[in-house]
Amino acid sequence: MQSSQEKIAGLRKKIDYHNYRYYILDAPEISDREYDRLFRELEDLERQNSHLITPDSPTQRVGAPPLKSFRSVAHTVPMLSLGNAFAKEEVIEFDQRVKRFLKSEAPVTYMVEPKLDGLAVELVYLDGMLTVGSTRGDGITGEDVTQNLRTIKSIPLRLLNNNYKKTPSRLEVRGEVFMGIKSFQALNRVREAEGEMRFANPRNAAAGSLRQLDSAITAKRRLDIFCYGLGVVEGYSFFSQGEILQTLPKWGFKVNPHIQLCQDIGEAIEAYYKIEKMRENLEYEIDGVVIKVDSLLLQEKLGAVPRSPRWALAYKFSPRQGITKI
Ligand code: IVH
């Protein structure tokens, strides 16, 4: 017969897997009812065996006591910001600058990603366990919002282990926390009904929700994340941004589906127009694309100026034709 410990481990593995199907792949295999049944079974077993509860259990996303203030966290590698471009000419200049710096005329391969309009966070996994999560802050130090990030269902509490890659001893994952447009509107409707101030836009709503001292409040807000980069990684190495974005989902992280690998800057500019066309139909806000030199070796050669890397550029959309409120 299976011991409680084995049953608990089996249920956690199942729930993590179905969580991944639902929140990351958007392709559930079981009904919500069946999922709830598994979840309740795990909750019951853990109630009877409280000594077996561990922080990475799917039941442990909520319930931390409210904080008095946020601790500050130093980022191992600074979280930089990006240089901006608003016109095609500036993007072509960026490509020329990259080539000049590399002393090469050869076309550069770029990764083009939607630029998500939320707030940047860093998630630190030690031996596969989510240990600390922080905001970008000033890029050098951020705020420890671990408890709040743990409530976001699309953030894995432990790395998915599907034997695809060995687990790095230290993994720092960076991404953008955001609130979908529908969730933002629903939240504002509730706030209005309760006589509270409306949030001006989904980004403010996401920031306000993540920076709550009581994680029970964050848990009620529908926050989501797309991961797009790494800080320090120990025990695993990557060659390109494309490889990073392919690997992250295998560990259980959500990556934006509209990323495009481009063979030269011309293709990158086409990708910008393609993503701009999608913009109105997306259920979250983006304000441009980020164009990144794909090769990590070239990124390293290019390095950074004080504020931003030489290997990446934010190519912004022109401001939307807003509806004027009279
Ligand atoms: S890469 C050094 N990729 O834009 C590389 N950033 O202005 C910088 N952002 O603080 C980050 N989507 O909050 C990167 N696909 C994406 C992004 C993205 C949104 C934000 C991020 C960053 C800001 C830089």
GROMACS .gro file of C-alpha atoms and ligand atoms in nm:
model
  350
    1MET     CA    1   0.000   0.000   0.000
    2GLN     CA    2   0.108   0.357  -0.070
    3SER     CA    3   0.215   0.562   0.228
    4SER     CA    4   0.060   0.906   0.287
    5GLN     CA    5   0.392   1.054   0.187
    6GLU     CA    6   0.385   0.875  -0.147
    7LYS     CA    7   0.020   0.966  -0.205
    8ILE     CA    8   0.094   1.331  -0.130
    9ALA     CA    9   0.396   1.331  -0.365
   10GLY     CA   10   0.190   1.168  -0.640
   11LEU     CA   11  -0.095   1.417  -0.604
   12ARG     CA   12   0.141   1.715  -0.607
   13LYS     CA   13   0.305   1.590  -0.923
   14LYS     CA   14  -0.035   1.541  -1.089
   15ILE     CA   15  -0.163   1.882  -0.980
   16ASP     CA   16   0.158   2.055  -1.092
   17TYR     CA   17   0.123   1.887  -1.430
   18HIS     CA   18  -0.243   1.988  -1.474
   19ASN     CA   19  -0.164   2.337  -1.350
   20TYR     CA   20   0.098   2.355  -1.623
   21ARG     CA   21  -0.146   2.228  -1.888
   22TYR     CA   22  -0.401   2.487  -1.778
   23TYR     CA   23  -0.195   2.799  -1.699
   24ILE     CA   24   0.111   2.761  -1.922
   25LEU     CA   25  -0.003   2.562  -2.223
   26ASP     CA   26  -0.364   2.678  -2.212
   27ALA     CA   27  -0.459   2.319  -2.297
   28PRO     CA   28  -0.620   2.146  -2.000
   29GLU     CA   29  -0.654   1.769  -2.008
   30ILE     CA   30  -0.905   1.733  -1.725
   31SER     CA   31  -1.218   1.920  -1.620
   32ASP     CA   32  -1.211   2.187  -1.349
   33ARG     CA   33  -1.415   1.947  -1.140
   34GLU     CA   34  -1.160   1.671  -1.168
   35TYR     CA   35  -0.884   1.920  -1.085
   36ASP     CA   36  -1.072   2.042  -0.777
   37ARG     CA   37  -1.119   1.683  -0.668
   38LEU     CA   38  -0.742   1.617  -0.682
   39PHE     CA   39  -0.675   1.944  -0.502
   40ARG     CA   40  -0.917   1.865  -0.224
   41GLU     CA   41  -0.775   1.517  -0.185
   42LEU     CA   42  -0.429   1.671  -0.139
   43GLU     CA   43  -0.563   1.929   0.108
   44ASP     CA   44  -0.727   1.653   0.315
   45LEU     CA   45  -0.414   1.440   0.322
   46GLU     CA   46  -0.201   1.739   0.420
   47ARG     CA   47  -0.446   1.832   0.695
   48GLN     CA   48  -0.408   1.483   0.839
   49ASN     CA   49  -0.029   1.490   0.794
   50SER     CA   50   0.069   1.850   0.857
   51HIS     CA   51   0.434   1.750   0.910
   52LEU     CA   52   0.445   1.662   0.539
   53ILE     CA   53   0.349   2.010   0.417
   54THR     CA   54   0.630   2.174   0.219
   55PRO     CA   55   0.638   2.527   0.070
   56ASP     CA   56   0.639   2.394  -0.288
   57SER     CA   57   0.304   2.218  -0.243
   58PRO     CA   58   0.035   2.358  -0.474
   59THR     CA   59  -0.179   2.413  -0.162
   60GLN     CA   60   0.079   2.658  -0.026
   61ARG     CA   61   0.032   2.950  -0.268
   62VAL     CA   62  -0.170   3.153  -0.018
   63GLY     CA   63  -0.178   3.192   0.355
   64ALA     CA   64   0.138   3.380   0.447
   65PRO     CA   65   0.083   3.638   0.724
   66PRO     CA   66   0.076   4.005   0.612
   67LEU     CA   67   0.412   4.186   0.615
   68LYS     CA   68   0.497   4.517   0.789
   69SER     CA   69   0.718   4.623   0.501
   70PHE     CA   70   0.904   4.471   0.208
   71ARG     CA   71   1.260   4.357   0.257
   72SER     CA   72   1.498   4.478  -0.013
   73VAL     CA   73   1.673   4.234  -0.243
   74ALA     CA   74   1.993   4.300  -0.436
   75HIS     CA   75   1.984   4.158  -0.789
   76THR     CA   76   2.288   3.945  -0.863
   77VAL     CA   77   2.299   4.091  -1.214
   78PRO     CA   78   2.152   4.442  -1.253
   79MET     CA   79   1.812   4.453  -1.424
   80LEU     CA   80   1.874   4.701  -1.702
   81SER     CA   81   1.629   4.911  -1.895
   82LEU     CA   82   1.618   4.953  -2.272
   83GLY     CA   83   1.699   5.219  -2.526
   84ASN     CA   84   1.391   5.326  -2.724
   85ALA     CA   85   1.322   5.366  -3.094
   86PHE     CA   86   1.007   5.510  -3.248
   87ALA     CA   87   1.094   5.502  -3.618
   88LYS     CA   88   1.228   5.245  -3.862
   89GLU     CA   89   1.537   5.459  -3.927
   90GLU     CA   90   1.637   5.436  -3.561
   91VAL     CA   91   1.607   5.058  -3.577
   92ILE     CA   92   1.830   5.044  -3.882
   93GLU     CA   93   2.080   5.266  -3.699
   94PHE     CA   94   2.070   5.025  -3.406
   95ASP     CA   95   2.158   4.735  -3.638
   96GLN     CA   96   2.443   4.938  -3.790
   97ARG     CA   97   2.574   5.024  -3.444
   98VAL     CA   98   2.569   4.656  -3.348
   99LYS     CA   99   2.763   4.561  -3.664
  100ARG     CA  100   3.011   4.843  -3.621
  101PHE     CA  101   3.078   4.737  -3.264
  102LEU     CA  102   3.122   4.374  -3.369
  103LYS     CA  103   3.338   4.485  -3.665
  104SER     CA  104   3.130   4.267  -3.895
  105GLU     CA  105   2.909   4.323  -4.197
  106ALA     CA  106   2.733   3.987  -4.161
  107PRO     CA  107   2.357   3.996  -4.091
  108VAL     CA  108   2.277   3.965  -3.720
  109THR     CA  109   2.008   3.724  -3.603
  110TYR     CA  110   1.755   3.894  -3.375
  111MET     CA  111   1.481   3.771  -3.145
  112VAL     CA  112   1.175   3.993  -3.159
  113GLU     CA  113   0.937   3.975  -2.862
  114PRO     CA  114   0.624   4.169  -2.769
  115LYS     CA  115   0.711   4.437  -2.514
  116LEU     CA  116   0.471   4.364  -2.232
  117ASP     CA  117   0.333   4.655  -2.038
  118GLY     CA  118   0.354   4.541  -1.679
  119LEU     CA  119   0.631   4.533  -1.424
  120ALA     CA  120   0.957   4.342  -1.433
  121VAL     CA  121   1.027   4.081  -1.167
  122GLU     CA  122   1.299   3.831  -1.089
  123LEU     CA  123   1.238   3.478  -0.959
  124VAL     CA  124   1.522   3.290  -0.793
  125TYR     CA  125   1.512   2.908  -0.786
  126LEU     CA  126   1.759   2.721  -0.567
  127ASP     CA  127   1.780   2.350  -0.649
  128GLY     CA  128   1.454   2.388  -0.835
  129MET     CA  129   1.258   2.562  -0.555
  130LEU     CA  130   1.121   2.916  -0.582
  131THR     CA  131   1.312   3.088  -0.303
  132VAL     CA  132   1.293   3.463  -0.362
  133GLY     CA  133   1.090   3.679  -0.597
  134SER     CA  134   1.152   4.051  -0.630
  135THR     CA  135   1.052   4.359  -0.823
  136ARG     CA  136   1.301   4.534  -1.050
  137GLY     CA  137   1.316   4.840  -0.824
  138ASP     CA  138   1.595   5.069  -0.941
  139GLY     CA  139   1.757   4.780  -1.129
  140ILE     CA  140   2.017   4.717  -0.859
  141THR     CA  141   1.787   4.651  -0.563
  142GLY     CA  142   1.422   4.558  -0.565
  143GLU     CA  143   1.154   4.464  -0.313
  144ASP     CA  144   1.102   4.112  -0.186
  145VAL     CA  145   0.752   4.024  -0.304
  146THR     CA  146   0.798   3.646  -0.282
  147GLN     CA  147   0.469   3.585  -0.097
  148ASN     CA  148   0.278   3.778  -0.358
  149LEU     CA  149   0.446   3.616  -0.656
  150ARG     CA  150   0.370   3.273  -0.510
  151THR     CA  151  -0.002   3.346  -0.554
  152ILE     CA  152   0.036   3.379  -0.934
  153LYS     CA  153  -0.066   3.044  -1.074
  154SER     CA  154   0.149   3.073  -1.387
  155ILE     CA  155   0.464   3.095  -1.171
  156PRO     CA  156   0.598   2.749  -1.082
  157LEU     CA  157   0.673   2.698  -0.711
  158ARG     CA  158   0.927   2.437  -0.818
  159LEU     CA  159   1.076   2.368  -1.159
  160LEU     CA  160   0.891   2.114  -1.362
  161ASN     CA  161   1.112   1.812  -1.388
  162ASN     CA  162   1.039   1.628  -1.707
  163ASN     CA  163   1.386   1.484  -1.750
  164TYR     CA  164   1.442   1.723  -2.038
  165LYS     CA  165   1.708   1.928  -1.868
  166LYS     CA  166   1.892   1.880  -1.545
  167THR     CA  167   1.785   2.118  -1.272
  168PRO     CA  168   2.025   2.412  -1.233
  169SER     CA  169   2.144   2.465  -0.875
  170ARG     CA  170   2.066   2.836  -0.912
  171LEU     CA  171   1.831   2.980  -1.171
  172GLU     CA  172   1.726   3.344  -1.191
  173VAL     CA  173   1.430   3.396  -1.425
  174ARG     CA  174   1.309   3.740  -1.532
  175GLY     CA  175   0.973   3.829  -1.666
  176GLU     CA  176   0.690   4.077  -1.677
  177VAL     CA  177   0.396   4.050  -1.438
  178PHE     CA  178   0.081   4.194  -1.591
  179MET     CA  179  -0.296   4.201  -1.559
  180GLY     CA  180  -0.505   4.096  -1.858
  181ILE     CA  181  -0.747   4.357  -1.996
  182LYS     CA  182  -1.060   4.163  -1.894
  183SER     CA  183  -0.935   4.111  -1.538
  184PHE     CA  184  -0.843   4.480  -1.519
  185GLN     CA  185  -1.191   4.586  -1.628
  186ALA     CA  186  -1.357   4.343  -1.388
  187LEU     CA  187  -1.139   4.468  -1.101
  188ASN     CA  188  -1.227   4.830  -1.177
  189ARG     CA  189  -1.599   4.747  -1.188
  190VAL     CA  190  -1.575   4.595  -0.841
  191ARG     CA  191  -1.370   4.887  -0.710
  192GLU     CA  192  -1.618   5.137  -0.847
  193ALA     CA  193  -1.910   4.949  -0.690
  194GLU     CA  194  -1.726   4.953  -0.357
  195GLY     CA  195  -1.649   5.324  -0.384
  196GLU     CA  196  -1.276   5.274  -0.434
  197MET     CA  197  -1.048   5.451  -0.680
  198ARG     CA  198  -1.026   5.293  -1.023
  199PHE     CA  199  -0.684   5.193  -1.154
  200ALA     CA  200  -0.581   5.408  -1.449
  201ASN     CA  201  -0.453   5.119  -1.661
  202PRO     CA  202  -0.365   4.750  -1.640
  203ARG     CA  203  -0.002   4.827  -1.560
  204ASN     CA  204  -0.095   5.034  -1.253
  205ALA     CA  205  -0.340   4.765  -1.148
  206ALA     CA  206  -0.068   4.500  -1.178
  207ALA     CA  207   0.183   4.709  -0.983
  208GLY     CA  208  -0.072   4.797  -0.714
  209SER     CA  209  -0.171   4.433  -0.681
  210LEU     CA  210   0.182   4.299  -0.660
  211ARG     CA  211   0.295   4.556  -0.404
  212GLN     CA  212   0.045   4.452  -0.136
  213LEU     CA  213   0.175   4.373   0.210
  214ASP     CA  214  -0.108   4.122   0.248
  215SER     CA  215  -0.064   3.849  -0.012
  216ALA     CA  216  -0.428   3.744   0.037
  217ILE     CA  217  -0.520   4.060  -0.157
  218THR     CA  218  -0.275   3.979  -0.436
  219ALA     CA  219  -0.419   3.628  -0.454
  220LYS     CA  220  -0.762   3.772  -0.536
  221ARG     CA  221  -0.626   3.976  -0.829
  222ARG     CA  222  -0.578   3.794  -1.156
  223LEU     CA  223  -0.211   3.850  -1.224
  224ASP     CA  224  -0.017   3.668  -1.490
  225ILE     CA  225   0.341   3.657  -1.617
  226PHE     CA  226   0.544   3.614  -1.933
  227CYS     CA  227   0.909   3.521  -1.878
  228TYR     CA  228   1.170   3.659  -2.116
  229GLY     CA  229   1.517   3.634  -1.972
  230LEU     CA  230   1.767   3.508  -1.718
  231GLY     CA  231   1.998   3.646  -1.455
  232VAL     CA  232   2.257   3.412  -1.307
  233VAL     CA  233   2.232   3.044  -1.395
  234GLU     CA  234   2.453   2.791  -1.221
  235GLY     CA  235   2.470   2.438  -1.348
  236TYR     CA  236   2.340   2.502  -1.696
  237SER     CA  237   2.448   2.712  -1.992
  238PHE     CA  238   2.272   2.861  -2.292
  239PHE     CA  239   2.389   2.981  -2.632
  240SER     CA  240   2.105   3.201  -2.749
  241GLN     CA  241   1.794   3.391  -2.648
  242GLY     CA  242   1.596   3.151  -2.869
  243GLU     CA  243   1.726   2.856  -2.669
  244ILE     CA  244   1.635   3.030  -2.342
  245LEU     CA  245   1.280   3.096  -2.462
  246GLN     CA  246   1.246   2.734  -2.575
  247THR     CA  247   1.374   2.595  -2.248
  248LEU     CA  248   1.179   2.810  -2.001
  249PRO     CA  249   0.841   2.645  -2.079
  250LYS     CA  250   0.996   2.303  -2.023
  251TRP     CA  251   1.072   2.409  -1.668
  252GLY     CA  252   0.715   2.534  -1.629
  253PHE     CA  253   0.748   2.904  -1.716
  254LYS     CA  254   0.509   3.092  -1.941
  255VAL     CA  255   0.669   3.248  -2.249
  256ASN     CA  256   0.484   3.474  -2.490
  257PRO     CA  257   0.374   3.278  -2.799
  258HIS     CA  258   0.434   3.564  -3.045
  259ILE     CA  259   0.815   3.570  -3.029
  260GLN     CA  260   0.990   3.561  -3.367
  261LEU     CA  261   1.345   3.470  -3.459
  262CYS     CA  262   1.462   3.694  -3.745
  263GLN     CA  263   1.761   3.643  -3.973
  264ASP     CA  264   1.834   4.013  -4.017
  265ILE     CA  265   1.706   4.356  -3.919
  266GLY     CA  266   1.467   4.369  -4.218
  267GLU     CA  267   1.286   4.062  -4.087
  268ALA     CA  268   1.285   4.212  -3.739
  269ILE     CA  269   1.109   4.523  -3.871
  270GLU     CA  270   0.852   4.302  -4.048
  271ALA     CA  271   0.798   4.116  -3.720
  272TYR     CA  272   0.727   4.452  -3.552
  273TYR     CA  273   0.449   4.526  -3.803
  274LYS     CA  274   0.309   4.176  -3.763
  275ILE     CA  275   0.295   4.210  -3.385
  276GLU     CA  276   0.149   4.561  -3.412
  277LYS     CA  277  -0.137   4.418  -3.619
  278MET     CA  278  -0.211   4.161  -3.348
  279ARG     CA  279  -0.212   4.424  -3.078
  280GLU     CA  280  -0.585   4.504  -3.082
  281ASN     CA  281  -0.674   4.135  -3.045
  282LEU     CA  282  -0.444   4.052  -2.757
  283GLU     CA  283  -0.600   4.018  -2.415
  284TYR     CA  284  -0.308   4.202  -2.252
  285GLU     CA  285  -0.136   4.531  -2.327
  286ILE     CA  286   0.188   4.564  -2.518
  287ASP     CA  287   0.354   4.893  -2.605
  288GLY     CA  288   0.605   4.781  -2.867
  289VAL     CA  289   0.851   4.504  -2.936
  290VAL     CA  290   1.191   4.428  -2.791
  291ILE     CA  291   1.457   4.343  -3.049
  292LYS     CA  292   1.741   4.137  -2.901
  293VAL     CA  293   2.064   4.007  -3.054
  294ASP     CA  294   1.999   3.632  -3.040
  295SER     CA  295   2.351   3.505  -2.972
  296LEU     CA  296   2.455   3.527  -2.606
  297LEU     CA  297   2.819   3.535  -2.712
  298LEU     CA  298   2.753   3.845  -2.922
  299GLN     CA  299   2.546   3.995  -2.639
  300GLU     CA  300   2.844   3.955  -2.411
  301LYS     CA  301   3.077   4.116  -2.665
  302LEU     CA  302   2.838   4.407  -2.706
  303GLY     CA  303   2.797   4.465  -2.333
  304ALA     CA  304   2.608   4.761  -2.193
  305VAL     CA  305   2.625   5.135  -2.154
  306PRO     CA  306   2.536   5.248  -1.799
  307ARG     CA  307   2.159   5.217  -1.827
  308SER     CA  308   2.091   4.970  -2.106
  309PRO     CA  309   2.245   4.688  -2.307
  310ARG     CA  310   2.390   4.756  -2.652
  311TRP     CA  311   2.236   4.431  -2.775
  312ALA     CA  312   1.868   4.518  -2.728
  313LEU     CA  313   1.626   4.789  -2.831
  314ALA     CA  314   1.264   4.870  -2.749
  315TYR     CA  315   1.085   4.958  -3.073
  316LYS     CA  316   0.771   5.134  -2.951
  317PHE     CA  317   0.431   5.151  -3.118
  318SER     CA  318   0.288   5.492  -3.184
  319PRO     CA  319   0.045   5.589  -2.905
  320ARG     CA  320  -0.302   5.451  -2.948
  321GLN     CA  321  -0.583   5.679  -3.061
  322GLY     CA  322  -0.738   5.709  -2.718
  323ILE     CA  323  -1.104   5.783  -2.667
  324THR     CA  324  -1.136   6.133  -2.525
  325LYS     CA  325  -1.359   6.148  -2.221
  326ILE     CA  326  -1.568   6.463  -2.212
  327IVH     S1  327   1.432   4.241  -2.176
  327IVH     C1  328   1.822   4.416  -2.074
  327IVH     N1  329   1.205   4.164  -2.284
  327IVH     O1  330   1.079   4.656  -2.062
  327IVH     C2  331   1.695   4.362  -2.120
  327IVH     N2  332   1.202   4.347  -2.132
  327IVH     O2  333   1.253   4.901  -2.082
  327IVH     C3  334   1.580   4.430  -2.059
  327IVH     N3  335   0.981   4.442  -2.093
  327IVH     O3  336   1.234   4.655  -1.747
  327IVH     C4  337   1.464   4.346  -2.040
  327IVH     N4  338   0.869   4.304  -2.225
  327IVH     O4  339   1.004   4.550  -1.768
  327IVH     C5  340   1.267   4.251  -2.201
  327IVH     N5  341   1.011   4.086  -2.385
  327IVH     C6  342   1.071   4.171  -2.302
  327IVH     C7  343   1.001   4.271  -2.232
  327IVH     C8  344   1.071   4.358  -2.147
  327IVH     C9  345   0.860   4.407  -2.141
  327IVH    C10  346   1.007   4.554  -2.000
  327IVH    C11  347   1.085   4.518  -1.877
  327IVH    C12  348   1.205   4.608  -1.875
  327IVH    C13  349   1.162   4.716  -1.965
  327IVH    C14  350   1.282   4.776  -2.031
   0.00000   0.00000   0.00000
